PDB file of C-alpha atoms in Angstrom:
ATOM      1  CA  SER M  59      -0.491  -0.169   0.426  1.00 62.00           C
ATOM      2  CA  HIS M  60       3.007   3.085   1.351  1.00 66.00           C
ATOM      3  CA  GLU M  61       4.515   1.512  -2.637  1.00 77.00           C
ATOM      4  CA  LEU M  62       1.642   2.669  -4.652  1.00 78.00           C
ATOM      5  CA  ARG M  63       0.179   5.935  -2.588  1.00 78.00           C
ATOM      6  CA  THR M  64       3.333   7.434  -4.870  1.00 82.00           C
ATOM      7  CA  PRO M  65       2.823   7.230  -7.754  1.00 85.00           C
ATOM      8  CA  LEU M  66      -1.075   7.103  -7.181  1.00 85.00           C
ATOM      9  CA  THR M  67      -0.466  10.698  -6.140  1.00 87.00           C
ATOM     10  CA  SER M  68       1.064  11.634  -8.965  1.00 89.00           C
ATOM     11  CA  ILE M  69      -0.860  10.114 -11.373  1.00 90.00           C
ATOM     12  CA  LEU M  70      -3.743  11.767  -9.919  1.00 89.00           C
ATOM     13  CA  ALA M  71      -2.304  15.401  -9.781  1.00 91.00           C
ATOM     14  CA  ASN M  72      -1.239  14.835 -13.954  1.00 90.00           C
ATOM     15  CA  LEU M  73      -5.078  13.925 -14.619  1.00 90.00           C
ATOM     16  CA  GLU M  74      -6.272  16.381 -12.501  1.00 91.00           C
ATOM     17  CA  LEU M  75      -4.173  19.064 -14.922  1.00 91.00           C
ATOM     18  CA  LEU M  76      -5.015  17.179 -17.994  1.00 90.00           C
ATOM     19  CA  HIS M  77      -8.848  17.347 -17.250  1.00 89.00           C
ATOM     20  CA  ALA M  78      -9.121  21.056 -16.232  1.00 90.00           C
ATOM     21  CA  GLU M  79      -6.962  21.580 -19.601  1.00 90.00           C
ATOM     22  CA  LEU M  80      -9.537  19.469 -22.037  1.00 88.00           C
ATOM     23  CA  SER M  81     -12.508  19.559 -23.042  1.00 89.00           C
ATOM     24  CA  GLY M  82     -15.612  18.334 -24.502  1.00 90.00           C
ATOM     25  CA  GLU M  83     -15.051  14.220 -24.783  1.00 91.00           C
ATOM     26  CA  ASP M  84     -11.490  14.183 -24.347  1.00 91.00           C
ATOM     27  CA  ALA M  85     -12.304  15.869 -20.684  1.00 90.00           C
ATOM     28  CA  GLU M  86     -15.229  12.817 -20.181  1.00 92.00           C
ATOM     29  CA  ILE M  87     -12.334   9.892 -20.536  1.00 92.00           C
ATOM     30  CA  ALA M  88      -9.490  12.257 -18.467  1.00 90.00           C
ATOM     31  CA  GLY M  89     -12.353  13.142 -16.100  1.00 90.00           C
ATOM     32  CA  SER M  90     -12.966   8.911 -15.682  1.00 91.00           C
ATOM     33  CA  ALA M  91      -9.639   8.110 -15.347  1.00 92.00           C
ATOM     34  CA  LEU M  92      -9.847  10.318 -12.439  1.00 89.00           C
ATOM     35  CA  ARG M  93     -12.532   9.164 -10.938  1.00 88.00           C
ATOM     36  CA  SER M  94     -11.114   5.859 -11.402  1.00 89.00           C
ATOM     37  CA  SER M  95      -7.781   6.854  -9.806  1.00 89.00           C
ATOM     38  CA  ARG M  96      -9.701   8.147  -6.456  1.00 85.00           C
ATOM     39  CA  ARG M  97     -11.585   5.209  -6.748  1.00 84.00           C
ATOM     40  CA  MET M  98      -7.698   3.477  -6.000  1.00 86.00           C
ATOM     41  CA  ARG M  99      -6.374   5.749  -4.002  1.00 84.00           C
ATOM     42  CA  ARG M 100      -8.959   4.832  -1.530  1.00 83.00           C
ATOM     43  CA  LEU M 101      -9.048   1.489  -1.838  1.00 84.00           C
ATOM     44  CA  VAL M 102      -5.143   1.520  -0.985  1.00 84.00           C
ATOM     45  CA  ALA M 103      -6.027   3.905   1.621  1.00 83.00           C
ATOM     46  CA  ASP M 104      -8.376   1.125   2.794  1.00 84.00           C
ATOM     47  CA  LEU M 105      -6.536  -2.008   2.505  1.00 85.00           C
ATOM     48  CA  LEU M 106      -2.967   0.296   5.341  1.00 85.00           C
ATOM     49  CA  LEU M 107      -6.066   0.766   7.300  1.00 84.00           C
ATOM     50  CA  LEU M 108      -7.251  -3.216   7.636  1.00 87.00           C
ATOM     51  CA  ALA M 109      -2.858  -3.400   7.355  1.00 86.00           C
ATOM     52  CA  ARG M 110      -1.881  -1.738  10.083  1.00 84.00           C
ATOM     53  CA  ALA M 111      -4.901  -3.439  12.311  1.00 84.00           C
ATOM     54  CA  ASP M 112      -3.954  -6.562  11.422  1.00 84.00           C
ATOM     55  CA  ALA M 113      -0.520  -5.790  12.496  1.00 85.00           C
ATOM     56  CA  GLY M 114      -1.269  -3.922  15.779  1.00 83.00           C
ATOM     57  CA  ARG M 115      -0.112  -0.979  15.119  1.00 84.00           C
ATOM     58  CA  ARG M 116      -2.380   2.321  16.256  1.00 82.00           C
ATOM     59  CA  ALA M 117      -2.603   5.798  15.017  1.00 82.00           C
ATOM     60  CA  PRO M 118      -1.617   8.226  17.341  1.00 85.00           C
ATOM     61  CA  ARG M 119      -4.734   9.410  19.455  1.00 91.00           C
ATOM     62  CA  LYS M 120      -5.589  12.432  20.683  1.00 94.00           C
ATOM     63  CA  PRO M 121      -9.378  13.529  22.534  1.00 95.00           C
ATOM     64  CA  VAL M 122     -11.795  13.635  19.783  1.00 95.00           C
ATOM     65  CA  ASP M 123     -15.633  16.114  19.532  1.00 95.00           C
ATOM     66  CA  VAL M 124     -17.024  12.837  17.554  1.00 96.00           C
ATOM     67  CA  GLY M 125     -20.216  14.704  17.535  1.00 95.00           C
ATOM     68  CA  ALA M 126     -17.838  16.879  14.810  1.00 94.00           C
ATOM     69  CA  VAL M 127     -16.276  13.933  13.201  1.00 95.00           C
ATOM     70  CA  VAL M 128     -20.244  12.502  11.951  1.00 96.00           C
ATOM     71  CA  ARG M 129     -20.734  16.749  11.706  1.00 95.00           C
ATOM     72  CA  ASP M 130     -18.102  16.553   9.010  1.00 95.00           C
ATOM     73  CA  ALA M 131     -18.406  12.761   7.497  1.00 94.00           C
ATOM     74  CA  VAL M 132     -22.318  14.082   7.366  1.00 95.00           C
ATOM     75  CA  ALA M 133     -21.658  17.550   4.278  1.00 93.00           C
ATOM     76  CA  GLU M 134     -18.652  14.620   2.473  1.00 91.00           C
ATOM     77  CA  ALA M 135     -21.301  12.813   2.253  1.00 92.00           C
ATOM     78  CA  ALA M 136     -23.837  14.741   0.917  1.00 91.00           C
ATOM     79  CA  PRO M 137     -23.871  15.699  -2.682  1.00 88.00           C
ATOM     80  CA  ILE M 138     -24.030  12.487  -2.724  1.00 86.00           C
ATOM     81  CA  ALA M 139     -26.846  11.811  -1.141  1.00 88.00           C
ATOM     82  CA  ALA M 140     -28.539  11.915  -4.136  1.00 84.00           C
ATOM     83  CA  GLY M 141     -32.802  12.595  -3.651  1.00 87.00           C
ATOM     84  CA  ARG M 142     -32.623  10.816   0.335  1.00 90.00           C
ATOM     85  CA  GLU M 143     -32.408  12.856   2.916  1.00 91.00           C
ATOM     86  CA  LEU M 144     -29.260  12.884   5.640  1.00 92.00           C
ATOM     87  CA  ALA M 145     -30.053  13.916   8.746  1.00 93.00           C
ATOM     88  CA  LEU M 146     -27.896  14.387  11.987  1.00 94.00           C
ATOM     89  CA  ASP M 147     -27.837  14.875  15.116  1.00 93.00           C
ATOM     90  CA  VAL M 148     -25.005  15.115  17.562  1.00 90.00           C
ATOM     91  CA  PRO M 149     -24.596  17.653  20.880  1.00 82.00           C
ATOM     92  CA  ASP M 150     -23.350  20.867  20.515  1.00 72.00           C
ATOM     93  CA  THR M 151     -19.523  21.419  21.772  1.00 60.00           C
ATOM     94  CA  HIS M 152     -20.447  24.879  22.911  1.00 61.00           C
ATOM     95  CA  GLY M 153     -24.297  24.019  23.858  1.00 57.00           C
ATOM     96  CA  SER M 154     -26.239  22.607  26.591  1.00 52.00           C
ATOM     97  CA  ALA M 155     -25.814  19.644  25.792  1.00 63.00           C
ATOM     98  CA  THR M 156     -22.808  16.718  27.085  1.00 73.00           C
ATOM     99  CA  PRO M 157     -20.112  16.856  24.030  1.00 82.00           C
ATOM    100  CA  ALA M 158     -18.669  13.299  23.330  1.00 91.00           C
ATOM    101  CA  PHE M 159     -15.280  12.448  23.390  1.00 95.00           C
ATOM    102  CA  VAL M 160     -12.941   9.506  23.356  1.00 95.00           C
ATOM    103  CA  GLU M 161      -9.154   8.866  22.767  1.00 95.00           C
ATOM    104  CA  GLY M 162      -8.733   8.222  18.992  1.00 94.00           C
ATOM    105  CA  SER M 163      -7.544   8.908  15.760  1.00 94.00           C
ATOM    106  CA  PRO M 164      -8.918  11.540  13.770  1.00 94.00           C
ATOM    107  CA  ASP M 165      -8.661  10.187  10.772  1.00 92.00           C
ATOM    108  CA  ASP M 166     -10.258   6.809  11.286  1.00 94.00           C
ATOM    109  CA  LEU M 167     -12.463   7.507  13.113  1.00 96.00           C
ATOM    110  CA  HIS M 168     -13.929  10.078   9.618  1.00 95.00           C
ATOM    111  CA  ARG M 169     -12.996   7.210   7.913  1.00 93.00           C
ATOM    112  CA  LEU M 170     -16.034   5.410  10.560  1.00 95.00           C
ATOM    113  CA  ALA M 171     -18.526   7.599   9.694  1.00 96.00           C
ATOM    114  CA  LEU M 172     -17.921   8.505   6.411  1.00 94.00           C
ATOM    115  CA  ASN M 173     -18.371   4.392   5.835  1.00 94.00           C
ATOM    116  CA  LEU M 174     -21.623   4.040   7.696  1.00 95.00           C
ATOM    117  CA  ILE M 175     -23.333   6.658   6.103  1.00 95.00           C
ATOM    118  CA  GLU M 176     -22.525   5.765   2.787  1.00 92.00           C
ATOM    119  CA  ASN M 177     -23.299   2.444   3.318  1.00 90.00           C
ATOM    120  CA  ALA M 178     -27.104   3.015   4.265  1.00 91.00           C
ATOM    121  CA  LEU M 179     -26.896   6.270   1.446  1.00 91.00           C
ATOM    122  CA  ILE M 180     -25.755   2.923  -1.299  1.00 88.00           C
ATOM    123  CA  HIS M 181     -28.362   0.712   0.185  1.00 86.00           C
ATOM    124  CA  THR M 182     -31.858   2.758   0.600  1.00 89.00           C
ATOM    125  CA  PRO M 183     -33.579   3.766  -2.341  1.00 89.00           C
ATOM    126  CA  ALA M 184     -34.075   7.425  -3.365  1.00 89.00           C
ATOM    127  CA  GLY M 185     -36.903   9.462  -1.095  1.00 90.00           C
ATOM    128  CA  THR M 186     -36.204   7.430   2.050  1.00 91.00           C
ATOM    129  CA  THR M 187     -34.095   9.051   4.596  1.00 92.00           C
ATOM    130  CA  VAL M 188     -30.469   8.164   6.894  1.00 94.00           C
ATOM    131  CA  ARG M 189     -29.777   9.653  10.342  1.00 95.00           C
ATOM    132  CA  ALA M 190     -26.668   9.551  11.815  1.00 96.00           C
ATOM    133  CA  SER M 191     -26.864  10.520  15.811  1.00 96.00           C
ATOM    134  CA  VAL M 192     -23.750  10.796  18.424  1.00 96.00           C
ATOM    135  CA  ARG M 193     -25.130  10.393  21.879  1.00 94.00           C
ATOM    136  CA  ARG M 194     -22.700  10.026  25.155  1.00 92.00           C
ATOM    137  CA  GLU M 195     -23.943   7.301  27.761  1.00 89.00           C
ATOM    138  CA  PRO M 196     -23.334   7.072  32.197  1.00 85.00           C
ATOM    139  CA  PRO M 197     -21.564   4.308  32.790  1.00 81.00           C
ATOM    140  CA  ARG M 198     -23.727   1.451  32.340  1.00 71.00           C
ATOM    141  CA  ALA M 199     -22.140  -2.942  31.126  1.00 62.00           C
ATOM    142  CA  VAL M 200     -21.021  -2.547  27.836  1.00 54.00           C
ATOM    143  CA  ASP M 201     -20.065  -6.488  27.379  1.00 56.00           C
ATOM    144  CA  GLY M 202     -18.902  -6.428  30.663  1.00 56.00           C
ATOM    145  CA  ALA M 203     -17.336  -2.900  31.201  1.00 60.00           C
ATOM    146  CA  PHE M 204     -18.375  -0.759  32.999  1.00 63.00           C
ATOM    147  CA  GLY M 205     -18.355   3.149  31.663  1.00 83.00           C
ATOM    148  CA  PRO M 206     -18.715   6.483  30.389  1.00 90.00           C
ATOM    149  CA  ALA M 207     -19.252   5.814  26.484  1.00 93.00           C
ATOM    150  CA  VAL M 208     -20.581   7.332  23.109  1.00 95.00           C
ATOM    151  CA  VAL M 209     -22.240   6.339  21.016  1.00 95.00           C
ATOM    152  CA  LEU M 210     -22.441   6.773  16.736  1.00 97.00           C
ATOM    153  CA  GLU M 211     -25.867   5.083  15.747  1.00 96.00           C
ATOM    154  CA  VAL M 212     -26.915   5.061  11.503  1.00 96.00           C
ATOM    155  CA  ALA M 213     -29.809   4.573  10.822  1.00 94.00           C
ATOM    156  CA  ASP M 214     -32.195   4.497   7.770  1.00 92.00           C
ATOM    157  CA  ASP M 215     -35.942   3.434   6.590  1.00 88.00           C
ATOM    158  CA  GLY M 216     -34.606   1.355   3.564  1.00 86.00           C
ATOM    159  CA  PRO M 217     -35.406  -2.062   2.933  1.00 86.00           C
ATOM    160  CA  GLY M 218     -32.779  -2.869   5.603  1.00 84.00           C
ATOM    161  CA  ILE M 219     -30.292  -5.738   6.091  1.00 84.00           C
ATOM    162  CA  PRO M 220     -31.187  -9.092   4.269  1.00 82.00           C
ATOM    163  CA  ALA M 221     -31.078 -12.233   7.139  1.00 80.00           C
ATOM    164  CA  ALA M 222     -28.415 -14.301   5.074  1.00 81.00           C
ATOM    165  CA  VAL M 223     -25.776 -11.859   5.643  1.00 83.00           C
ATOM    166  CA  ARG M 224     -26.564 -10.474   8.416  1.00 82.00           C
ATOM    167  CA  HIS M 225     -23.879 -13.320   9.967  1.00 85.00           C
ATOM    168  CA  ARG M 226     -21.258 -12.119   7.413  1.00 87.00           C
ATOM    169  CA  ILE M 227     -21.672  -8.094   6.850  1.00 88.00           C
ATOM    170  CA  PHE M 228     -18.132  -6.799   9.104  1.00 89.00           C
ATOM    171  CA  ASP M 229     -16.634  -9.294   7.131  1.00 87.00           C
ATOM    172  CA  ARG M 230     -14.432  -8.310   4.556  1.00 83.00           C
ATOM    173  CA  PHE M 231     -14.972  -8.391   0.652  1.00 78.00           C
ATOM    174  CA  ALA M 232     -18.691  -9.578   2.098  1.00 69.00           C
ATOM    175  CA  ARG M 233     -21.335  -7.633  -0.492  1.00 62.00           C
ATOM    176  CA  GLY M 234     -25.201  -8.191   0.399  1.00 55.00           C
ATOM    177  CA  ALA M 235     -27.941  -7.224  -1.554  1.00 46.00           C
ATOM    178  CA  GLY M 236     -27.985  -4.187  -3.552  1.00 45.00           C
ATOM    179  CA  ASP M 237     -31.400  -1.582  -3.364  1.00 41.00           C
ATOM    180  CA  ALA M 238     -33.264   0.048  -6.445  1.00 36.00           C
ATOM    181  CA  GLY M 239     -31.153   2.664  -7.829  1.00 37.00           C
ATOM    182  CA  PRO M 240     -27.900   4.566  -9.429  1.00 34.00           C
ATOM    183  CA  VAL M 241     -25.407   3.692  -6.611  1.00 36.00           C
ATOM    184  CA  ARG M 242     -21.824   2.881  -6.393  1.00 43.00           C
ATOM    185  CA  GLY M 243     -20.332  -0.083  -5.845  1.00 47.00           C
ATOM    186  CA  GLY M 244     -18.018  -0.852  -3.352  1.00 58.00           C
ATOM    187  CA  SER M 245     -15.162  -3.278  -2.530  1.00 66.00           C
ATOM    188  CA  GLY M 246     -16.820  -4.729   0.127  1.00 78.00           C
ATOM    189  CA  LEU M 247     -14.099  -3.220   2.752  1.00 86.00           C
ATOM    190  CA  GLY M 248     -16.352  -0.155   4.045  1.00 88.00           C
ATOM    191  CA  LEU M 249     -18.220  -2.592   7.314  1.00 92.00           C
ATOM    192  CA  ALA M 250     -14.721  -4.223   7.741  1.00 93.00           C
ATOM    193  CA  ILE M 251     -13.235  -1.089   8.114  1.00 93.00           C
ATOM    194  CA  VAL M 252     -16.314  -0.278  10.530  1.00 94.00           C
ATOM    195  CA  ARG M 253     -15.030  -3.109  12.283  1.00 94.00           C
ATOM    196  CA  ALA M 254     -10.978  -2.415  12.782  1.00 94.00           C
ATOM    197  CA  VAL M 255     -11.511   1.344  13.746  1.00 94.00           C
ATOM    198  CA  THR M 256     -13.854  -0.204  16.938  1.00 95.00           C
ATOM    199  CA  GLU M 257     -11.811  -2.077  17.780  1.00 93.00           C
ATOM    200  CA  ALA M 258      -8.775  -0.512  17.972  1.00 92.00           C
ATOM    201  CA  HIS M 259     -10.603   1.514  19.585  1.00 94.00           C
ATOM    202  CA  GLY M 260     -11.987  -0.374  22.345  1.00 93.00           C
ATOM    203  CA  GLY M 261     -15.001  -0.546  21.081  1.00 94.00           C
ATOM    204  CA  THR M 262     -17.751  -2.278  19.677  1.00 94.00           C
ATOM    205  CA  VAL M 263     -19.943  -1.845  17.237  1.00 95.00           C
ATOM    206  CA  THR M 264     -23.740  -4.114  16.112  1.00 93.00           C
ATOM    207  CA  LEU M 265     -26.582  -4.551  13.830  1.00 92.00           C
ATOM    208  CA  ASP M 266     -30.006  -3.345  14.946  1.00 85.00           C
ATOM    209  CA  GLU M 267     -33.356  -3.417  13.886  1.00 74.00           C
ATOM    210  CA  ARG M 268     -35.849  -1.380  12.987  1.00 71.00           C
ATOM    211  CA  GLU M 269     -39.178  -1.477  14.939  1.00 67.00           C
ATOM    212  CA  ARG M 270     -39.989   0.550  11.012  1.00 72.00           C
ATOM    213  CA  GLY M 271     -38.270  -1.667   9.184  1.00 74.00           C
ATOM    214  CA  GLY M 272     -34.355  -0.264   7.592  1.00 85.00           C
ATOM    215  CA  ALA M 273     -30.763  -0.889   9.443  1.00 90.00           C
ATOM    216  CA  ARG M 274     -28.801   1.038  12.415  1.00 93.00           C
ATOM    217  CA  PHE M 275     -25.798   0.228  13.021  1.00 95.00           C
ATOM    218  CA  VAL M 276     -24.649   1.640  16.363  1.00 95.00           C
ATOM    219  CA  VAL M 277     -21.082   1.973  17.366  1.00 96.00           C
ATOM    220  CA  ARG M 278     -20.044   2.461  21.480  1.00 95.00           C
ATOM    221  CA  LEU M 279     -17.092   3.846  22.652  1.00 95.00           C
ATOM    222  CA  PRO M 280     -14.949   4.426  26.139  1.00 94.00           C
ATOM    223  CA  ALA M 281     -16.309   8.411  26.260  1.00 94.00           C
ATOM    224  CA  ILE M 282     -13.660  10.839  27.699  1.00 93.00           C
ATOM    225  CA  ALA M 283     -14.048  13.728  29.508  1.00 90.00           C
ATOM    226  CA  ALA M 284     -13.875  16.146  27.179  1.00 85.00           C
ATOM    227  CA  PRO M 285     -10.658  18.804  27.609  1.00 84.00           C
ATOM    228  CA  LYS M 286     -10.372  21.824  28.754  1.00 78.00           C
ATOM    229  CA  PRO M 287      -9.869  24.866  27.285  1.00 71.00           C
ATOM    230  CA  MET M 288      -6.089  25.898  27.270  1.00 62.00           C
ATOM    231  CA  ALA M 289      -5.190  28.710  28.871  1.00 61.00           C
ATOM    232  CA  PRO M 290      -3.675  31.567  27.521  1.00 57.00           C
ATOM    233  CA  THR M 291       0.087  31.693  27.845  1.00 57.00           C
ATOM    234  CA  ARG M 292       1.499  34.972  29.333  1.00 60.00           C
ATOM    235  CA  ALA M 293       2.349  35.569  25.247  1.00 54.00           C
ATOM    236  CA  ARG M 294      -0.842  36.106  24.238  1.00 55.00           C
ATOM    237  CA  LEU M 295      -1.372  37.841  27.587  1.00 50.00           C
ATOM    238  CA  ALA M 296       0.535  39.787  25.654  1.00 53.00           C
ATOM    239  CA  ARG M 297      -0.217  40.541  22.418  1.00 54.00           C
ATOM    240  CA  ARG M 298      -3.287  40.745  23.341  1.00 54.00           C
ATOM    241  CA  ARG M 299      -3.104  43.606  25.786  1.00 55.00           C
ATOM    242  CA  VAL M 300      -0.987  45.160  22.147  1.00 50.00           C
ATOM    243  CA  VAL M 301      -2.825  44.948  20.466  1.00 46.00           C
ATOM    244  CA  GLY M 302      -5.574  46.334  22.725  1.00 47.00           C
TER     245      GLY M 302
END
């Protein structure tokens, strides 16, 4: 994966320049090659993430606001919603709701959230709703562990997951039955990455059935206290006095 990233970056850069210079049919051909190269770049990144997980290597960790991560993932997925409604329910870091922080890798958690949202969009027809939500739960017993948790849910009101594939939905290269509508083909690694990232952060992920139909993925991660705002240093205070 590492060896592939450098030539892929070069290919993408050249295709982007070429696409910008061309017009008509030539631009369409370059655009198709560019889209394929971007899919290849993402596949390489997915394989690298899974290889890192297999080797037990952890990405650098820091306090992460899961609500902000999911908010960014929803914004990124919005252009490909294609007639589906994307709803968001996350605590406002500056509001009265308790912020949902975990100790983790921002990039990996973003990939987790984006994969869940894109998976829901792929397998639901136009006119349905995909809802992403984040909340902080008080301490309780979860798989034998006690402690507060950050819960990330992505639910939809589509056809749901076929019973025949539910037991292997998180396996690598597993693909469920498609839906009606123009959706993108996947590599079959999206939910495997969700599980790998969740477990690397000491959490659990489950697939639950909804009473009104559709699928609901629930990720629980160990919560941490929200980091305290950094006190301004003397240099910052001095600059503020000078500016004032």
